[in-house]
Tab-separated table of C-alpha atoms in Angstrom:
chain	number	residue	atom	x	y	z
A	13	MET	CA	14.158	180.336	-101.905
A	14	PRO	CA	10.625	181.711	-101.398
A	15	SER	CA	9.597	184.490	-103.748
A	16	PHE	CA	8.332	187.769	-102.320
A	17	ASP	CA	8.169	191.420	-103.139
A	18	LEU	CA	10.752	193.222	-100.979
A	19	LYS	CA	9.482	196.590	-102.194
A	20	GLN	CA	5.982	195.738	-100.981
A	21	LEU	CA	7.406	194.561	-97.646
A	22	HIS	CA	9.340	197.838	-97.345
A	23	GLU	CA	6.190	199.858	-98.015
A	24	ASN	CA	4.138	197.867	-95.513
A	25	LEU	CA	6.709	198.417	-92.789
A	26	SER	CA	7.548	202.042	-93.465
A	27	THR	CA	4.026	203.295	-94.092
A	28	HIS	CA	2.185	201.598	-91.256
A	29	SER	CA	1.326	205.174	-90.350
A	30	THR	CA	1.290	208.173	-92.674
A	31	PRO	CA	3.761	211.028	-92.142
A	32	TRP	CA	0.865	213.143	-90.819
A	33	GLN	CA	-0.110	210.481	-88.285
A	34	ARG	CA	3.488	210.022	-87.189
A	35	SER	CA	3.997	213.780	-86.901
A	36	PHE	CA	0.845	214.089	-84.775
A	37	GLN	CA	2.123	211.366	-82.421
A	38	PHE	CA	5.444	213.170	-82.008
A	39	TRP	CA	4.013	216.637	-81.389
A	40	ALA	CA	1.383	215.373	-78.954
A	41	ARG	CA	3.993	213.573	-76.868
A	42	ALA	CA	6.704	216.256	-77.168
A	43	ALA	CA	4.253	219.007	-76.173
A	44	ASP	CA	3.160	216.972	-73.145
A	45	ILE	CA	6.776	216.529	-71.950
A	46	TYR	CA	7.780	220.137	-72.681
A	47	THR	CA	4.760	221.780	-71.040
A	48	GLY	CA	5.174	219.452	-68.075
A	49	TYR	CA	8.658	220.835	-67.488
A	50	LYS	CA	7.572	224.460	-67.958
A	51	VAL	CA	4.722	224.092	-65.438
A	52	PHE	CA	7.034	222.290	-63.015
A	53	GLN	CA	9.623	225.093	-63.271
A	54	VAL	CA	7.023	227.527	-61.996
A	55	ARG	CA	5.922	225.212	-59.191
A	56	VAL	CA	9.444	224.389	-57.967
A	57	SER	CA	10.424	228.071	-57.959
A	58	PHE	CA	8.247	228.538	-54.839
A	59	GLU	CA	10.255	225.917	-52.908
A	60	LYS	CA	12.977	227.722	-50.923
A	61	ASP	CA	14.597	224.613	-49.449
A	62	VAL	CA	17.372	223.646	-51.908
A	63	GLN	CA	17.426	219.972	-50.902
A	64	LYS	CA	13.651	219.618	-51.246
A	65	ALA	CA	13.796	221.367	-54.625
A	66	GLU	CA	16.438	218.900	-55.844
A	67	GLU	CA	14.294	215.979	-54.683
A	68	MET	CA	11.328	217.446	-56.553
A	69	TRP	CA	13.462	217.789	-59.697
A	70	GLU	CA	14.611	214.177	-59.412
A	71	ARG	CA	11.026	212.907	-59.149
A	72	HIS	CA	9.957	214.983	-62.142
A	73	HIS	CA	12.948	213.779	-64.200
A	74	GLU	CA	11.932	210.179	-63.441
A	75	HIS	CA	8.360	210.909	-64.505
A	76	ALA	CA	9.528	212.589	-67.728
A	77	ALA	CA	12.033	209.789	-68.411
A	78	ASP	CA	9.201	207.258	-68.557
A	79	LYS	CA	7.382	209.407	-71.130
A	80	ILE	CA	10.512	209.982	-73.237
A	81	TYR	CA	11.352	206.279	-73.155
A	82	SER	CA	7.834	205.319	-74.244
A	83	MET	CA	7.891	207.826	-77.113
A	84	CYS	CA	11.284	206.663	-78.390
A	85	TYR	CA	10.477	202.964	-78.019
A	86	ASP	CA	6.971	203.143	-79.512
A	87	MET	CA	7.886	205.367	-82.468
A	88	GLY	CA	11.318	203.933	-83.221
A	89	GLY	CA	13.026	205.452	-86.264
A	90	PHE	CA	15.199	208.471	-85.546
A	91	PHE	CA	13.903	208.791	-81.997
A	92	LEU	CA	16.000	205.770	-81.069
A	93	LYS	CA	19.010	207.719	-82.348
A	94	VAL	CA	17.953	210.694	-80.223
A	95	ALA	CA	17.656	208.440	-77.168
A	96	GLN	CA	21.180	207.131	-77.757
A	97	VAL	CA	22.586	210.672	-78.018
A	98	VAL	CA	20.639	212.159	-75.097
A	99	GLY	CA	21.033	209.149	-72.824
A	100	LYS	CA	24.672	209.875	-71.966
A	101	PRO	CA	25.709	210.312	-68.296
A	102	ASP	CA	27.455	213.642	-68.953
A	103	LEU	CA	24.520	215.494	-70.485
A	104	ALA	CA	21.072	214.340	-69.421
A	105	PRO	CA	19.586	214.022	-65.916
A	106	ALA	CA	20.533	210.751	-64.223
A	107	ALA	CA	16.916	209.533	-64.332
A	108	TRP	CA	16.888	209.965	-68.136
A	109	VAL	CA	20.190	208.116	-68.510
A	110	ARG	CA	19.054	205.150	-66.408
A	111	LYS	CA	15.993	204.770	-68.605
A	112	LEU	CA	17.320	205.648	-72.058
A	113	VAL	CA	20.605	203.766	-71.881
A	114	THR	CA	18.684	200.512	-72.335
A	115	LEU	CA	17.717	201.660	-75.844
A	116	CYS	CA	21.370	201.737	-76.984
A	117	ASP	CA	21.331	198.050	-77.922
A	118	HIS	CA	17.862	196.924	-76.827
A	119	ALA	CA	15.740	198.808	-79.341
A	120	PRO	CA	12.589	197.201	-80.809
A	121	GLU	CA	13.512	194.156	-82.896
A	122	THR	CA	12.522	193.288	-86.463
A	123	PRO	CA	10.600	189.952	-86.389
A	124	SER	CA	12.600	186.872	-87.366
A	125	ASN	CA	10.391	186.070	-90.386
A	126	VAL	CA	11.074	189.541	-91.805
A	127	VAL	CA	14.817	189.183	-91.089
A	128	ARG	CA	14.802	185.901	-93.011
A	129	LEU	CA	13.129	187.527	-96.019
A	130	VAL	CA	15.596	190.415	-96.084
A	131	LEU	CA	18.588	188.089	-95.705
A	132	GLU	CA	17.518	185.759	-98.479
A	133	LYS	CA	16.814	188.651	-100.821
A	134	GLU	CA	20.212	190.249	-100.161
A	135	LEU	CA	22.234	187.005	-100.070
A	136	GLY	CA	20.547	185.388	-103.067
A	137	LYS	CA	20.309	182.078	-101.174
A	138	THR	CA	18.257	180.607	-98.380
A	139	VAL	CA	19.508	180.968	-94.808
A	140	ASP	CA	19.876	177.175	-94.549
A	141	GLU	CA	22.082	177.130	-97.647
A	142	MET	CA	24.408	179.807	-96.271
A	143	PHE	CA	24.573	179.125	-92.542
A	144	GLU	CA	25.217	176.024	-90.473
A	145	ARG	CA	23.635	177.796	-87.512
A	146	PHE	CA	21.732	181.084	-87.212
A	147	GLU	CA	20.496	182.479	-83.899
A	148	TRP	CA	17.223	184.289	-84.610
A	149	ASP	CA	17.200	186.056	-81.249
A	150	PRO	CA	19.429	189.099	-81.923
A	151	ILE	CA	22.452	189.894	-79.775
A	152	GLY	CA	21.380	193.513	-79.893
A	153	SER	CA	19.106	195.873	-81.768
A	154	ALA	CA	19.678	199.582	-82.362
A	155	SER	CA	18.054	202.365	-84.369
A	156	ILE	CA	19.208	201.278	-87.841
A	157	ALA	CA	19.944	197.569	-87.603
A	158	GLN	CA	20.106	194.500	-85.414
A	159	VAL	CA	22.834	191.853	-85.149
A	160	HIS	CA	22.646	188.068	-85.005
A	161	ARG	CA	25.226	185.438	-84.106
A	162	ALA	CA	25.667	182.728	-86.711
A	163	ARG	CA	28.123	180.241	-88.241
A	164	LEU	CA	28.784	179.879	-91.951
A	165	LYS	CA	28.707	176.424	-93.501
A	166	GLY	CA	32.126	174.811	-93.611
A	167	ASP	CA	33.568	177.209	-91.015
A	168	LYS	CA	34.547	176.637	-87.390
A	169	LYS	CA	34.243	180.209	-86.140
A	170	ASP	CA	31.122	182.267	-85.430
A	171	VAL	CA	30.244	185.408	-87.327
A	172	VAL	CA	27.979	188.383	-86.682
A	173	VAL	CA	25.288	189.239	-89.229
A	174	LYS	CA	24.099	192.844	-89.184
A	175	VAL	CA	20.680	193.315	-90.796
A	176	GLN	CA	19.117	196.711	-91.499
A	177	HIS	CA	15.541	197.296	-90.343
A	178	PRO	CA	13.337	197.537	-93.480
A	179	GLY	CA	11.819	200.970	-94.083
A	180	VAL	CA	13.823	202.657	-91.319
A	181	GLN	CA	15.249	205.341	-93.607
A	182	ASP	CA	11.826	206.689	-94.596
A	183	LEU	CA	10.790	206.818	-90.949
A	184	MET	CA	13.891	208.772	-90.027
A	185	MET	CA	13.327	211.429	-92.703
A	186	THR	CA	9.865	212.205	-91.301
A	187	ASP	CA	11.276	212.260	-87.773
A	188	LEU	CA	14.120	214.583	-88.739
A	189	ARG	CA	11.797	217.173	-90.257
A	190	ASN	CA	9.746	217.206	-87.064
A	191	LEU	CA	12.887	217.520	-84.947
A	192	GLN	CA	14.126	220.429	-87.078
A	193	THR	CA	10.943	222.333	-86.322
A	194	PHE	CA	11.145	221.406	-82.641
A	195	ALA	CA	14.799	222.547	-82.580
A	196	LEU	CA	13.795	225.953	-83.961
A	197	CYS	CA	11.203	226.304	-81.207
A	198	LEU	CA	13.702	225.321	-78.490
A	199	GLN	CA	16.450	227.670	-79.607
A	200	LYS	CA	14.016	230.591	-79.664
A	201	THR	CA	12.741	229.926	-76.155
A	202	ASP	CA	14.982	227.863	-73.863
A	203	LEU	CA	18.313	226.940	-75.429
A	204	LYS	CA	20.359	229.606	-77.204
A	205	PHE	CA	22.103	227.176	-79.539
A	206	ASP	CA	21.803	226.653	-83.299
A	207	LEU	CA	20.201	223.207	-83.076
A	208	PHE	CA	18.607	223.621	-86.504
A	209	SER	CA	21.965	223.434	-88.315
A	210	VAL	CA	22.837	220.325	-86.339
A	211	CYS	CA	19.590	218.707	-87.474
A	212	LYS	CA	20.293	219.735	-91.090
A	213	GLU	CA	23.668	217.997	-91.006
A	214	MET	CA	22.016	214.888	-89.550
A	215	GLU	CA	19.548	215.015	-92.437
A	216	LYS	CA	22.448	214.892	-94.905
A	217	GLN	CA	23.677	211.684	-93.314
A	218	VAL	CA	20.236	210.096	-93.537
A	219	ASN	CA	18.945	211.491	-96.826
A	220	THR	CA	19.257	209.535	-100.056
A	221	ASN	CA	18.685	210.238	-103.743
A	222	SER	CA	19.801	208.843	-107.076
A	223	ALA	CA	23.301	210.294	-106.713
A	224	ARG	CA	23.934	209.799	-103.011
A	225	ILE	CA	23.205	207.178	-100.385
A	226	GLY	CA	22.761	208.096	-96.728
A	227	TYR	CA	26.068	207.328	-94.996
A	228	GLU	CA	24.748	205.346	-92.070
A	229	PHE	CA	22.450	203.199	-94.214
A	230	ASP	CA	25.132	202.005	-96.626
A	231	PHE	CA	26.786	198.922	-95.137
A	232	LYS	CA	29.154	198.718	-98.116
A	233	ARG	CA	30.576	202.036	-97.003
A	234	GLU	CA	30.749	200.813	-93.415
A	235	ALA	CA	32.631	197.684	-94.483
A	236	ASP	CA	35.167	199.794	-96.402
A	237	ALA	CA	35.662	202.066	-93.386
A	238	MET	CA	36.161	199.085	-91.052
A	239	GLU	CA	38.853	197.649	-93.314
A	240	ARG	CA	40.654	200.997	-93.652
A	241	ILE	CA	40.687	201.499	-89.863
A	242	ARG	CA	41.790	197.899	-89.287
A	243	SER	CA	44.626	198.286	-91.801
A	244	PHE	CA	45.717	201.656	-90.375
A	245	LEU	CA	45.880	200.346	-86.800
A	246	SER	CA	47.865	197.261	-87.757
A	247	GLU	CA	50.327	199.248	-89.903
A	248	ASN	CA	50.998	201.995	-87.330
A	249	ASN	CA	51.069	199.964	-84.114
A	250	ARG	CA	53.255	197.038	-83.147
A	251	LYS	CA	50.489	195.767	-80.909
A	252	THR	CA	47.215	197.623	-81.141
A	253	VAL	CA	44.858	197.686	-78.145
A	254	VAL	CA	41.904	198.189	-80.488
A	255	LYS	CA	40.535	195.195	-82.365
A	256	VAL	CA	38.356	195.836	-85.410
A	257	PRO	CA	36.210	192.904	-86.626
A	258	ARG	CA	37.257	191.424	-89.975
A	259	VAL	CA	34.641	191.835	-92.706
A	260	ILE	CA	33.648	188.553	-94.386
A	261	ARG	CA	33.726	189.831	-97.977
A	262	GLY	CA	33.107	186.500	-99.683
A	263	VAL	CA	29.634	186.166	-98.215
A	264	VAL	CA	27.809	189.317	-99.197
A	265	THR	CA	28.456	192.892	-100.255
A	266	SER	CA	25.184	194.634	-99.619
A	267	ARG	CA	23.825	197.976	-98.477
A	268	ARG	CA	21.542	196.258	-95.980
A	269	VAL	CA	23.472	193.209	-94.721
A	270	LEU	CA	26.990	193.059	-93.286
A	271	VAL	CA	28.784	189.895	-92.142
A	272	MET	CA	31.858	190.156	-89.901
A	273	GLU	CA	33.849	188.014	-87.485
A	274	TYR	CA	32.426	187.532	-84.003
A	275	ILE	CA	34.455	189.042	-81.160
A	276	ASP	CA	33.442	188.243	-77.595
A	277	GLY	CA	33.633	191.208	-75.262
A	278	ILE	CA	31.955	193.532	-72.785
A	279	PRO	CA	29.891	196.579	-73.834
A	280	ILE	CA	32.068	199.592	-73.105
A	281	LEU	CA	29.410	201.301	-70.976
A	282	ASN	CA	29.426	198.204	-68.722
A	283	LEU	CA	33.219	198.122	-68.435
A	284	LYS	CA	33.416	200.077	-65.176
A	285	ASP	CA	30.955	197.702	-63.432
A	286	GLU	CA	32.735	194.660	-64.879
A	287	ILE	CA	36.107	195.892	-63.570
A	288	MET	CA	34.633	196.221	-60.061
A	289	LYS	CA	32.843	192.862	-60.292
A	290	ARG	CA	36.099	191.092	-61.133
A	291	GLY	CA	37.891	192.711	-58.204
A	292	ILE	CA	40.322	194.650	-60.395
A	293	ASP	CA	41.925	197.698	-58.815
A	294	PRO	CA	40.359	200.690	-60.662
A	295	ASP	CA	43.703	202.519	-60.357
A	296	GLY	CA	45.848	199.518	-61.314
A	297	LYS	CA	47.653	198.761	-64.576
A	298	ILE	CA	44.955	196.428	-65.955
A	299	ALA	CA	42.184	198.962	-65.448
A	300	ALA	CA	44.359	201.719	-66.891
A	301	ALA	CA	45.022	199.633	-70.006
A	302	ALA	CA	41.308	198.899	-70.393
A	303	LYS	CA	40.489	202.605	-70.284
A	304	GLN	CA	42.883	203.506	-73.142
A	305	GLU	CA	39.816	202.728	-76.211
A	306	LEU	CA	38.736	206.448	-76.624
A	307	GLY	CA	32.605	228.644	-88.077
A	308	ILE	CA	30.496	229.498	-84.984
A	309	ASP	CA	28.616	232.772	-84.607
A	310	THR	CA	27.876	233.746	-81.001
A	311	VAL	CA	26.110	236.587	-79.219
A	312	ASN	CA	27.251	237.719	-75.772
A	313	LEU	CA	24.516	237.762	-73.109
A	314	CYS	CA	26.762	238.293	-70.068
A	315	GLU	CA	29.539	240.507	-68.696
A	316	ASN	CA	32.473	238.055	-68.720
A	317	GLU	CA	32.323	237.143	-72.409
A	318	ARG	CA	35.897	235.873	-72.786
A	319	ALA	CA	35.635	233.373	-69.912
A	320	GLU	CA	32.235	232.119	-71.041
A	321	LEU	CA	33.435	231.679	-74.645
A	322	PHE	CA	36.289	229.568	-73.312
A	323	ASN	CA	33.816	227.501	-71.263
A	324	LEU	CA	31.595	227.074	-74.333
A	325	ALA	CA	34.544	225.850	-76.424
A	326	GLN	CA	35.410	223.330	-73.708
A	327	VAL	CA	31.835	222.052	-73.489
A	328	MET	CA	31.528	221.604	-77.261
A	329	PHE	CA	34.993	220.360	-78.209
A	330	ASP	CA	36.561	218.654	-75.197
A	331	THR	CA	35.581	215.499	-73.359
A	332	LYS	CA	36.989	216.566	-69.990
A	333	LEU	CA	34.452	217.905	-67.523
A	334	PRO	CA	35.265	221.010	-65.422
A	335	PRO	CA	36.538	220.368	-61.846
A	336	GLY	CA	33.763	219.194	-59.529
A	337	VAL	CA	31.254	218.741	-62.397
A	338	LYS	CA	29.827	215.254	-62.931
A	339	MET	CA	27.120	216.131	-65.453
A	340	LEU	CA	26.606	218.995	-67.886
A	341	GLN	CA	23.328	220.849	-67.414
A	342	PRO	CA	22.693	223.009	-70.502
A	343	TYR	CA	19.258	224.079	-69.224
A	344	ALA	CA	20.470	225.343	-65.835
A	345	GLU	CA	20.117	229.080	-65.186
A	346	ASP	CA	23.875	229.542	-64.854
A	347	ALA	CA	24.737	227.373	-67.882
A	348	THR	CA	27.093	228.818	-70.508
A	349	LEU	CA	24.453	228.440	-73.229
A	350	LYS	CA	22.274	230.854	-71.262
A	351	LYS	CA	25.083	233.432	-71.356
A	352	ILE	CA	26.490	232.926	-74.868
A	353	ALA	CA	23.912	232.368	-77.612
A	354	VAL	CA	25.116	230.243	-80.557
A	355	GLN	CA	23.263	231.870	-83.444
A	356	SER	CA	24.771	229.747	-86.215
A	357	PHE	CA	26.729	226.512	-86.166
A	358	PRO	CA	28.624	225.218	-89.253
A	359	GLU	CA	27.034	221.994	-90.411
A	360	GLU	CA	30.430	220.476	-91.277
A	361	LEU	CA	31.417	220.673	-87.579
A	362	PHE	CA	28.513	218.480	-86.531
A	363	SER	CA	30.513	215.251	-86.914
A	364	VAL	CA	33.228	216.673	-84.635
A	365	LEU	CA	30.628	217.736	-82.059
A	366	ARG	CA	28.948	214.344	-82.199
A	367	THR	CA	32.252	212.475	-81.807
A	368	VAL	CA	33.246	214.586	-78.796
A	369	HIS	CA	29.840	214.025	-77.227
A	370	LEU	CA	30.083	210.240	-77.687
A	371	LEU	CA	33.625	210.157	-76.279
A	372	ARG	CA	32.586	212.255	-73.267
A	373	GLY	CA	29.697	209.908	-72.568
A	374	LEU	CA	32.035	206.909	-72.686
A	375	SER	CA	34.599	208.669	-70.487
A	376	VAL	CA	32.015	209.505	-67.840
A	377	GLY	CA	30.601	205.980	-68.027
A	378	LEU	CA	34.090	204.579	-67.416
A	379	GLY	CA	34.803	207.029	-64.606
A	380	LEU	CA	37.653	208.567	-66.615
A	381	ASN	CA	37.977	212.351	-66.939
A	382	TYR	CA	39.823	212.247	-70.261
A	383	SER	CA	40.678	215.255	-72.466
A	384	CYS	CA	40.487	214.638	-76.202
A	385	ALA	CA	41.476	218.283	-76.784
A	386	GLU	CA	44.938	217.494	-75.427
A	387	GLU	CA	45.224	214.698	-77.976
A	388	TRP	CA	44.503	216.916	-80.949
A	389	ARG	CA	46.370	219.948	-79.581
A	390	PRO	CA	49.319	219.322	-81.993
A	391	ILE	CA	46.971	219.545	-85.006
A	392	ALA	CA	45.470	222.839	-83.807
A	393	GLU	CA	48.868	224.302	-82.934
A	394	GLU	CA	50.320	223.404	-86.317
A	395	ALA	CA	47.391	225.037	-88.119
A	396	LEU	CA	47.669	228.209	-86.025
A	397	TYR	CA	51.466	228.318	-86.359
A	398	LEU	CA	51.440	227.889	-90.144
A	399	SER	CA	48.778	230.588	-90.479
A	400	GLY	CA	50.914	233.022	-88.465
A	401	ARG	CA	48.467	233.190	-85.548
A	402	LEU	CA	50.719	231.397	-83.043
A	403	ARG	CA	54.348	232.152	-82.226
A	404	ALA	CA	56.935	229.421	-81.760
A	405	GLU	CA	57.575	230.471	-78.154
A	406	ASP	CA	53.857	230.036	-77.366
A	407	LEU	CA	53.760	226.402	-78.457
A	408	LYS	CA	52.913	223.908	-75.726
A	409	SER	CA	53.404	220.816	-77.910
A	410	LYS	CA	57.193	220.668	-78.262
A	411	ASN	CA	57.183	217.381	-80.151
A	412	ARG	CA	57.139	218.402	-83.826
A	413	ARG	CA	57.086	214.742	-84.844
A	414	LYS	CA	53.407	214.690	-83.926
A	415	TRP	CA	52.829	217.430	-86.488
A	416	ARG	CA	54.423	215.363	-89.233
A	417	PHE	CA	52.459	212.277	-88.172
A	418	PHE	CA	49.089	214.039	-88.284
A	419	ARG	CA	49.912	215.766	-91.586
A	420	ARG	CA	50.812	212.417	-93.104
């Protein structure tokens, strides 16, 4: 196995530009996009024809989407994560989604020679000693890692090898600090939502020190979670519709490399198109089966506070879109966030908010208006009932067995 200094490689990759240089790149590009929208808002306000105004907005969104895509692709790091979050069909303008969705699994790749070095350092053997076949062109590449198809020596089935991009964690910490500052600026001017607390919780998941490893960068932790979920699904379902890849433990247990069984399938965001391409009835049983995989301080700025608070709760904690709405528009003049300012948002709720957002994006992508709030209604009702804040006659979930299941 060739000898090399992984620490030196890490430094070369993560410090190709200093934090000051990287910060300058971000602020120059972000300011260009932001001021472009502010100037356009003034210009489009003079257009009285609604249809022409919408066409103008669409053209500007397309222009901005190119700039946002270039920034995320060129800078990489945490901006790829931002692109994956923003590029959901329920939240961002359609032009943004069309452009940013390609970054979900087609992010910039780590060169094959660097992948080889990382693998051999983590595995303790050469690639040729471990694998009968290794495809150096990755199946997909995302913000933290990329995946390769391979076959272990002496085995007849293919595996997937997930390799972490070297130096990506340092890049993300610099990016997060810039985004925290940008979030403070946004919530003071355009969006009355506590974005800063959301960014702080994201920092916890990325940050690392001697006592704690960033959650998303520890593949040992990911492997443990995969096995727990796989075990839970098999124990509680006679025939589960969700298949979790089996972790190949005997190969490597590493923070930066994860080997699992290969499962052939269709990316979930492409499922709707694939169903139509195969001539499957979108309302039939097969399509229906395929679609089954899925402390806030506010200030009132409007007259109908109760109704707007309810709308805000739906937007943040339910995947189902309101009737007639195909895309949420938090920056619109009549948006709930313009009427109810979220002054503080508990950091521990960020994971819930993020999960709901991801599920909503998948639901919209599949053409399924699905309500996750209905699924966890029994948990909420039990908590309210046991605390004395909900009477038995007000319960909508009559099946108490669900309570016992969730408590267990």
